[in-house]
Amino acid sequence: MIQRRLAEKVVQMTEARIVQPAVRLSGLHENLYWPRQFNNAPGHRWLREQIAYIATGLSSGHQ
């Protein structure tokens, strides 16, 4: 199972198709986990900031 917008892009590039689940599903919640020693590592911090920025745009309806 993947987000609809991602599924739509996959359909454009492959022979995949989108089907509705047999049961109603609640919202999708995603989490990121990493070892504590990397909390302040510049590369990890940058990656988390990029993911948060993109996720904010997705949740507001922007692509």
Short mmCIF file of C-alpha atoms in Angstrom, two decimals:
data_model
loop_
_atom_site.label_atom_id
_atom_site.label_comp_id
_atom_site.label_asym_id
_atom_site.label_seq_id
_atom_site.Cartn_x
_atom_site.Cartn_y
_atom_site.Cartn_z
CA MET A 1 0.00 0.00 0.00
CA ILE A 2 1.33 3.43 -0.95
CA GLN A 3 0.01 6.99 -1.04
CA ARG A 4 -2.34 7.76 -3.90
CA ARG A 5 -0.14 10.45 -5.51
CA LEU A 6 2.80 8.06 -5.56
CA ALA A 7 0.57 5.30 -6.95
CA GLU A 8 -0.58 7.60 -9.75
CA LYS A 9 3.02 8.28 -10.74
CA VAL A 10 3.81 4.54 -10.69
CA VAL A 11 0.80 3.85 -12.93
CA GLN A 12 2.10 6.40 -15.47
CA MET A 13 5.45 4.57 -15.68
CA THR A 14 4.34 0.92 -15.46
CA GLU A 15 1.49 -1.45 -16.12
CA ALA A 16 0.41 -1.24 -12.47
CA ARG A 17 -3.14 -0.26 -11.60
CA ILE A 18 -4.78 1.31 -8.58
CA VAL A 19 -7.37 -0.70 -6.67
CA GLN A 20 -9.43 0.25 -3.63
CA PRO A 21 -8.76 -1.68 -0.40
CA ALA A 22 -11.46 -4.11 0.71
CA VAL A 23 -11.82 -2.27 4.05
CA ARG A 24 -11.83 1.40 4.99
CA LEU A 25 -8.43 2.47 6.31
CA SER A 26 -7.65 5.30 8.67
CA GLY A 27 -5.01 7.89 7.85
CA LEU A 28 -1.43 6.93 7.18
CA HIS A 29 1.14 7.99 9.77
CA GLU A 30 4.83 7.82 8.96
CA ASN A 31 7.73 8.01 11.38
CA LEU A 32 11.48 8.27 11.02
CA TYR A 33 13.86 6.61 13.45
CA TRP A 34 17.63 6.86 13.65
CA PRO A 35 20.29 6.12 16.26
CA ARG A 36 20.57 8.83 18.92
CA GLN A 37 24.26 9.38 18.12
CA PHE A 38 23.20 10.84 14.75
CA ASN A 39 20.78 13.44 16.17
CA ASN A 40 23.22 16.27 15.53
CA ALA A 41 25.13 14.85 12.57
CA PRO A 42 24.97 17.50 9.81
CA GLY A 43 23.99 15.06 7.07
CA HIS A 44 21.22 13.47 9.12
CA ARG A 45 19.93 16.84 10.24
CA TRP A 46 19.86 18.07 6.63
CA LEU A 47 18.00 14.94 5.50
CA ARG A 48 15.38 15.29 8.25
CA GLU A 49 14.89 18.97 7.36
CA GLN A 50 14.40 18.07 3.68
CA ILE A 51 11.88 15.35 4.52
CA ALA A 52 9.97 17.69 6.85
CA TYR A 53 9.92 20.42 4.17
CA ILE A 54 8.62 18.06 1.50
CA ALA A 55 6.08 16.47 3.85
CA THR A 56 4.71 19.90 4.76
CA GLY A 57 4.14 20.64 1.09
CA LEU A 58 2.44 17.28 0.56
CA SER A 59 0.12 17.71 3.52
CA SER A 60 -0.95 21.13 2.23
CA GLY A 61 -1.76 19.72 -1.20
CA HIS A 62 1.30 20.98 -3.09
CA GLN A 63 3.39 18.62 -5.20
#
